[in-house]
PDB file of C-alpha atoms in Angstrom:
ATOM      1  CA  MET A 650     -12.156  -6.704  54.440  1.00 61.00           C
ATOM      2  CA  PHE A 651     -15.059  -8.912  56.170  1.00 64.00           C
ATOM      3  CA  GLN A 652     -17.079  -6.199  56.300  1.00 71.00           C
ATOM      4  CA  ARG A 653     -16.764  -5.830  52.367  1.00 75.00           C
ATOM      5  CA  GLU A 654     -17.640  -9.735  51.986  1.00 72.00           C
ATOM      6  CA  LEU A 655     -21.190  -9.307  53.518  1.00 64.00           C
ATOM      7  CA  ALA A 656     -21.964  -6.143  52.022  1.00 71.00           C
ATOM      8  CA  ALA A 657     -22.247  -8.404  48.532  1.00 71.00           C
ATOM      9  CA  ILE A 658     -22.802 -10.925  49.865  1.00 66.00           C
ATOM     10  CA  ALA A 659     -25.949  -9.183  50.762  1.00 65.00           C
ATOM     11  CA  ARG A 660     -26.309  -7.776  47.793  1.00 68.00           C
ATOM     12  CA  GLN A 661     -27.132 -10.654  45.591  1.00 66.00           C
ATOM     13  CA  GLN A 662     -30.175 -11.647  46.906  1.00 64.00           C
ATOM     14  CA  VAL A 663     -29.973 -15.315  46.583  1.00 63.00           C
ATOM     15  CA  HIS A 664     -31.659 -17.742  48.186  1.00 63.00           C
ATOM     16  CA  LEU A 665     -29.087 -20.503  49.231  1.00 64.00           C
ATOM     17  CA  SER A 666     -32.309 -23.054  50.270  1.00 66.00           C
ATOM     18  CA  GLN A 667     -35.923 -24.672  49.837  1.00 68.00           C
ATOM     19  CA  GLY A 668     -36.230 -23.229  53.301  1.00 70.00           C
ATOM     20  CA  GLY A 669     -36.083 -19.915  52.460  1.00 72.00           C
ATOM     21  CA  LEU A 670     -32.798 -18.491  53.336  1.00 75.00           C
ATOM     22  CA  SER A 671     -31.126 -15.521  51.668  1.00 75.00           C
ATOM     23  CA  THR A 672     -28.405 -14.318  51.175  1.00 73.00           C
ATOM     24  CA  SER A 673     -28.989 -11.371  53.449  1.00 76.00           C
ATOM     25  CA  GLU A 674     -29.991 -13.384  56.619  1.00 79.00           C
ATOM     26  CA  LEU A 675     -27.296 -15.341  56.085  1.00 76.00           C
ATOM     27  CA  ALA A 676     -25.224 -11.919  56.509  1.00 78.00           C
ATOM     28  CA  GLY A 677     -27.085 -10.432  59.453  1.00 81.00           C
ATOM     29  CA  TRP A 678     -26.449 -14.493  61.068  1.00 83.00           C
ATOM     30  CA  LEU A 679     -23.039 -13.614  60.790  1.00 81.00           C
ATOM     31  CA  LYS A 680     -22.626 -10.629  61.774  1.00 83.00           C
ATOM     32  CA  THR A 681     -24.847 -11.766  65.153  1.00 88.00           C
ATOM     33  CA  LEU A 682     -20.975 -13.168  65.538  1.00 85.00           C
ATOM     34  CA  SER A 683     -17.490 -12.658  67.178  1.00 88.00           C
ATOM     35  CA  LEU A 684     -14.401 -12.165  65.641  1.00 85.00           C
ATOM     36  CA  ASP A 685     -13.709 -15.578  67.639  1.00 89.00           C
ATOM     37  CA  GLN A 686     -16.562 -17.565  67.032  1.00 88.00           C
ATOM     38  CA  LEU A 687     -16.300 -16.934  63.464  1.00 82.00           C
ATOM     39  CA  ALA A 688     -12.416 -18.545  63.538  1.00 83.00           C
ATOM     40  CA  ALA A 689     -13.542 -21.692  65.580  1.00 85.00           C
ATOM     41  CA  PHE A 690     -16.515 -21.870  62.819  1.00 78.00           C
ATOM     42  CA  ALA A 691     -14.246 -22.104  59.673  1.00 78.00           C
ATOM     43  CA  ASP A 692     -11.941 -23.918  61.616  1.00 80.00           C
ATOM     44  CA  GLY A 693     -11.592 -27.564  59.887  1.00 75.00           C
ATOM     45  CA  ARG A 694     -13.584 -26.293  57.290  1.00 73.00           C
ATOM     46  CA  LEU A 695     -11.940 -23.603  54.677  1.00 71.00           C
ATOM     47  CA  ALA A 696      -9.812 -25.725  52.642  1.00 68.00           C
ATOM     48  CA  THR A 697      -6.519 -24.107  51.649  1.00 67.00           C
ATOM     49  CA  THR A 698      -6.135 -24.031  47.580  1.00 64.00           C
ATOM     50  CA  PRO A 699      -2.333 -23.385  46.563  1.00 62.00           C
ATOM     51  CA  GLU A 700      -1.651 -20.883  43.488  1.00 65.00           C
ATOM     52  CA  CYS A 701      -0.404 -22.764  40.473  1.00 64.00           C
ATOM     53  CA  SER A 702       2.764 -20.098  39.982  1.00 63.00           C
ATOM     54  CA  PHE A 703       4.317 -22.783  38.748  1.00 62.00           C
ATOM     55  CA  VAL A 704       2.193 -22.725  34.874  1.00 64.00           C
ATOM     56  CA  LEU A 705       2.690 -20.202  33.154  1.00 69.00           C
ATOM     57  CA  PRO A 706      -0.491 -18.355  31.336  1.00 72.00           C
ATOM     58  CA  ASP A 707       1.424 -18.582  28.022  1.00 74.00           C
ATOM     59  CA  VAL A 708       1.867 -22.059  27.964  1.00 75.00           C
ATOM     60  CA  MET A 709      -1.684 -23.082  29.053  1.00 76.00           C
ATOM     61  CA  LEU A 710      -3.058 -20.540  26.023  1.00 79.00           C
ATOM     62  CA  ASP A 711      -0.391 -23.211  24.082  1.00 79.00           C
ATOM     63  CA  ASN A 712      -1.441 -26.376  25.260  1.00 80.00           C
ATOM     64  CA  THR A 713      -4.790 -25.079  25.100  1.00 80.00           C
ATOM     65  CA  GLU A 714      -5.093 -24.076  21.208  1.00 81.00           C
ATOM     66  CA  GLU A 715      -3.686 -27.632  21.055  1.00 81.00           C
ATOM     67  CA  PHE A 716      -6.065 -29.516  22.571  1.00 80.00           C
ATOM     68  CA  ILE A 717      -9.153 -27.693  20.190  1.00 79.00           C
ATOM     69  CA  ALA A 718      -7.587 -28.177  17.085  1.00 76.00           C
ATOM     70  CA  ARG A 719      -6.997 -31.475  18.152  1.00 77.00           C
ATOM     71  CA  GLU A 720     -11.205 -31.912  19.329  1.00 76.00           C
ATOM     72  CA  GLN A 721     -12.080 -30.087  15.966  1.00 73.00           C
ATOM     73  CA  PRO A 722     -10.380 -32.475  13.318  1.00 66.00           C
ATOM     74  CA  ASP A 723     -13.649 -31.551  11.050  1.00 70.00           C
ATOM     75  CA  ARG A 724     -12.527 -27.787  11.452  1.00 67.00           C
ATOM     76  CA  LYS A 725     -11.798 -26.239   8.091  1.00 71.00           C
ATOM     77  CA  THR A 726      -9.087 -24.658   7.042  1.00 72.00           C
ATOM     78  CA  SER A 727      -8.212 -22.219   3.384  1.00 76.00           C
ATOM     79  CA  ALA A 728      -4.507 -22.104   2.040  1.00 82.00           C
ATOM     80  CA  MET A 729      -3.513 -20.363  -0.079  1.00 83.00           C
ATOM     81  CA  PRO A 730      -2.852 -22.121  -3.699  1.00 85.00           C
ATOM     82  CA  ALA A 731       0.622 -22.762  -4.759  1.00 86.00           C
ATOM     83  CA  PRO A 732       2.365 -19.625  -6.496  1.00 85.00           C
ATOM     84  CA  ALA A 733       2.117 -19.969 -10.809  1.00 86.00           C
ATOM     85  CA  GLU A 734       5.377 -20.865 -12.144  1.00 86.00           C
ATOM     86  CA  ILE A 735       6.594 -16.995 -14.195  1.00 82.00           C
ATOM     87  CA  GLU A 736       9.529 -16.825 -16.466  1.00 77.00           C
ATOM     88  CA  TYR A 737      11.635 -14.102 -15.428  1.00 72.00           C
ATOM     89  CA  THR A 738      11.777 -11.016 -18.110  1.00 67.00           C
ATOM     90  CA  ARG A 739      14.076  -9.444 -16.456  1.00 69.00           C
ATOM     91  CA  ASP A 740      17.251  -9.406 -19.719  1.00 65.00           C
ATOM     92  CA  THR A 741      14.348  -9.097 -22.129  1.00 64.00           C
ATOM     93  CA  PRO A 742      15.564  -5.910 -24.223  1.00 67.00           C
ATOM     94  CA  LEU A 743      12.521  -3.528 -24.266  1.00 72.00           C
ATOM     95  CA  GLU A 744      12.023  -1.418 -27.893  1.00 80.00           C
ATOM     96  CA  PRO A 745      12.013   1.058 -27.527  1.00 82.00           C
ATOM     97  CA  PRO A 746       8.843   2.951 -29.711  1.00 86.00           C
ATOM     98  CA  ARG A 747       8.843   3.361 -33.166  1.00 88.00           C
ATOM     99  CA  GLU A 748       7.813   7.024 -33.013  1.00 89.00           C
ATOM    100  CA  LEU A 749      11.167   7.879 -31.184  1.00 89.00           C
ATOM    101  CA  LEU A 750      13.101   5.699 -34.218  1.00 90.00           C
ATOM    102  CA  GLU A 751      11.708   7.603 -36.941  1.00 91.00           C
ATOM    103  CA  LEU A 752      12.495  10.858 -35.234  1.00 90.00           C
ATOM    104  CA  THR A 753      15.091   9.783 -34.258  1.00 92.00           C
ATOM    105  CA  ARG A 754      15.843   9.034 -38.150  1.00 92.00           C
ATOM    106  CA  MET A 755      13.909  11.668 -39.779  1.00 91.00           C
ATOM    107  CA  LEU A 756      15.921  14.075 -37.912  1.00 91.00           C
ATOM    108  CA  ALA A 757      20.014  12.753 -38.335  1.00 92.00           C
ATOM    109  CA  GLY A 758      19.032  12.797 -41.999  1.00 90.00           C
ATOM    110  CA  LEU A 759      17.811  17.138 -41.260  1.00 89.00           C
ATOM    111  CA  SER A 760      20.556  19.061 -43.596  1.00 89.00           C
ATOM    112  CA  THR A 761      18.464  22.424 -43.818  1.00 92.00           C
ATOM    113  CA  SER A 762      15.679  24.200 -40.577  1.00 91.00           C
ATOM    114  CA  ALA A 763      12.876  22.336 -40.832  1.00 91.00           C
ATOM    115  CA  SER A 764       9.219  23.146 -38.700  1.00 91.00           C
ATOM    116  CA  VAL A 765       8.478  21.458 -35.863  1.00 90.00           C
ATOM    117  CA  GLY A 766       5.084  21.308 -36.763  1.00 90.00           C
ATOM    118  CA  ASP A 767       6.342  19.059 -39.964  1.00 89.00           C
ATOM    119  CA  ALA A 768       8.726  17.252 -38.038  1.00 89.00           C
ATOM    120  CA  VAL A 769       6.230  16.058 -35.333  1.00 89.00           C
ATOM    121  CA  VAL A 770       2.794  16.388 -37.034  1.00 90.00           C
ATOM    122  CA  GLY A 771       1.840  12.770 -38.673  1.00 86.00           C
ATOM    123  CA  GLY A 772      -0.169   9.498 -37.842  1.00 86.00           C
ATOM    124  CA  SER A 773      -2.281  10.309 -34.594  1.00 89.00           C
ATOM    125  CA  PHE A 774      -3.477  13.465 -32.214  1.00 91.00           C
ATOM    126  CA  GLY A 775      -1.003  10.794 -29.687  1.00 90.00           C
ATOM    127  CA  GLN A 776       2.010  10.379 -31.913  1.00 91.00           C
ATOM    128  CA  ALA A 777       2.386  14.252 -32.707  1.00 91.00           C
ATOM    129  CA  SER A 778       2.207  14.960 -29.127  1.00 91.00           C
ATOM    130  CA  TYR A 779       4.810  12.346 -28.186  1.00 91.00           C
ATOM    131  CA  ARG A 780       7.171  13.619 -30.556  1.00 91.00           C
ATOM    132  CA  LEU A 781       6.942  16.592 -30.120  1.00 92.00           C
ATOM    133  CA  SER A 782       7.618  16.080 -26.054  1.00 92.00           C
ATOM    134  CA  LEU A 783      10.506  13.968 -27.340  1.00 92.00           C
ATOM    135  CA  LEU A 784      12.099  17.701 -29.096  1.00 91.00           C
ATOM    136  CA  ALA A 785      12.396  19.011 -25.486  1.00 90.00           C
ATOM    137  CA  LEU A 786      15.413  15.878 -24.689  1.00 91.00           C
ATOM    138  CA  ILE A 787      17.824  17.253 -28.397  1.00 91.00           C
ATOM    139  CA  GLY A 788      21.092  18.351 -26.166  1.00 89.00           C
ATOM    140  CA  GLU A 789      20.145  17.017 -22.762  1.00 90.00           C
ATOM    141  CA  THR A 790      23.550  15.658 -21.181  1.00 88.00           C
ATOM    142  CA  ASN A 791      21.490  13.386 -18.290  1.00 89.00           C
ATOM    143  CA  ILE A 792      20.088  10.718 -20.027  1.00 88.00           C
ATOM    144  CA  GLY A 793      19.254   7.069 -20.207  1.00 86.00           C
ATOM    145  CA  PRO A 794      20.642   5.393 -23.422  1.00 86.00           C
ATOM    146  CA  GLU A 795      17.364   4.731 -24.955  1.00 87.00           C
ATOM    147  CA  LEU A 796      17.305   8.811 -25.851  1.00 89.00           C
ATOM    148  CA  ALA A 797      20.895   9.135 -25.543  1.00 90.00           C
ATOM    149  CA  PRO A 798      20.807   8.495 -29.974  1.00 92.00           C
ATOM    150  CA  LEU A 799      18.585  11.683 -29.843  1.00 90.00           C
ATOM    151  CA  ALA A 800      20.084  13.332 -27.661  1.00 91.00           C
ATOM    152  CA  ASP A 801      22.900  13.904 -28.608  1.00 92.00           C
ATOM    153  CA  LEU A 802      22.266  14.932 -32.512  1.00 92.00           C
ATOM    154  CA  PRO A 803      23.807  18.511 -33.555  1.00 93.00           C
ATOM    155  CA  LEU A 804      20.204  20.523 -33.847  1.00 92.00           C
ATOM    156  CA  THR A 805      19.233  23.113 -32.405  1.00 91.00           C
ATOM    157  CA  LEU A 806      15.093  24.523 -30.843  1.00 91.00           C
ATOM    158  CA  GLN A 807      14.164  27.435 -31.602  1.00 92.00           C
ATOM    159  CA  TRP A 808      10.381  28.988 -30.631  1.00 91.00           C
ATOM    160  CA  GLY A 809       8.861  31.261 -31.422  1.00 90.00           C
ATOM    161  CA  ASP A 810       5.431  33.249 -30.322  1.00 91.00           C
ATOM    162  CA  ASP A 811       2.913  32.252 -32.230  1.00 92.00           C
ATOM    163  CA  MET A 812       0.922  29.234 -33.305  1.00 92.00           C
ATOM    164  CA  GLN A 813       1.531  27.394 -37.086  1.00 90.00           C
ATOM    165  CA  ALA A 814      -2.316  25.863 -38.499  1.00 91.00           C
ATOM    166  CA  VAL A 815      -1.269  22.371 -39.174  1.00 89.00           C
ATOM    167  CA  GLY A 816      -4.576  21.080 -40.170  1.00 89.00           C
ATOM    168  CA  ARG A 817      -3.148  17.414 -40.694  1.00 87.00           C
ATOM    169  CA  GLY A 818      -2.916  14.133 -38.342  1.00 86.00           C
ATOM    170  CA  GLU A 819      -5.319  15.584 -35.868  1.00 90.00           C
ATOM    171  CA  VAL A 820      -4.125  18.202 -34.760  1.00 90.00           C
ATOM    172  CA  ALA A 821      -5.459  21.893 -35.714  1.00 91.00           C
ATOM    173  CA  ARG A 822      -2.415  24.171 -34.776  1.00 92.00           C
ATOM    174  CA  ILE A 823       0.683  24.191 -32.769  1.00 92.00           C
ATOM    175  CA  SER A 824       3.410  25.895 -31.480  1.00 91.00           C
ATOM    176  CA  ALA A 825       5.859  28.127 -33.731  1.00 92.00           C
ATOM    177  CA  GLY A 826       9.236  25.990 -34.367  1.00 92.00           C
ATOM    178  CA  ARG A 827      11.852  25.282 -36.048  1.00 93.00           C
ATOM    179  CA  ILE A 828      14.990  23.346 -35.913  1.00 92.00           C
ATOM    180  CA  LEU A 829      18.454  24.248 -36.866  1.00 92.00           C
ATOM    181  CA  PRO A 830      21.207  21.732 -37.804  1.00 92.00           C
ATOM    182  CA  GLN A 831      23.693  23.434 -35.652  1.00 83.00           C
ATOM    183  CA  GLN A 832      25.337  24.911 -38.817  1.00 71.00           C
ATOM    184  CA  ASN A 833      22.590  26.526 -39.500  1.00 50.00           C
ATOM    185  CA  ASN A 834      21.376  28.687 -36.457  1.00 49.00           C
ATOM    186  CA  ASP A 835      21.297  31.658 -37.620  1.00 49.00           C
ATOM    187  CA  GLU A 836      17.785  31.786 -39.373  1.00 50.00           C
ATOM    188  CA  SER A 837      14.590  32.951 -37.666  1.00 49.00           C
ATOM    189  CA  PRO A 838      11.659  31.075 -36.422  1.00 49.00           C
ATOM    190  CA  ALA A 839       8.492  31.098 -38.853  1.00 48.00           C
ATOM    191  CA  ALA A 840       6.475  32.717 -37.680  1.00 43.00           C
TER     192      ALA A 840
END
């Protein structure tokens, strides 16, 4: 261990005084002394420094943070703004889309078969495609309360393989199909 410390001193190459004494020369001089001479030389000159094992590092860190915060009073801090007052709308019932209500009313009054194109096309392409997607829910049993009136209608859908020309309401053609009241479900789809 002593040899390691001497090598570390020699590597530093520091001049220790104005007289030109270097760490290499000091290491060389210490190597010439015997162990008894070194012990006698160090006797009374080295102070023992106790380790502060009673001070915990996390406590020292907390104290340091408090000290730094106290010594920098004009340090800028930012805070989140207070939350905005909002109105909860959980109890507000949602109205179903107008297209759903109109389609349900129209299909509920259906006494004879009708073309799918005549039932769903009207208004814009978006409205027609929404109505067409609602037809798939007719006859469904596991459905939400807003769609239940449409699903419970006593209707049957029959689809054909052809396309039906429409030419109105932003729809050029639509899949050929018929909506049949259940008492008239023996009719064939329109071509």
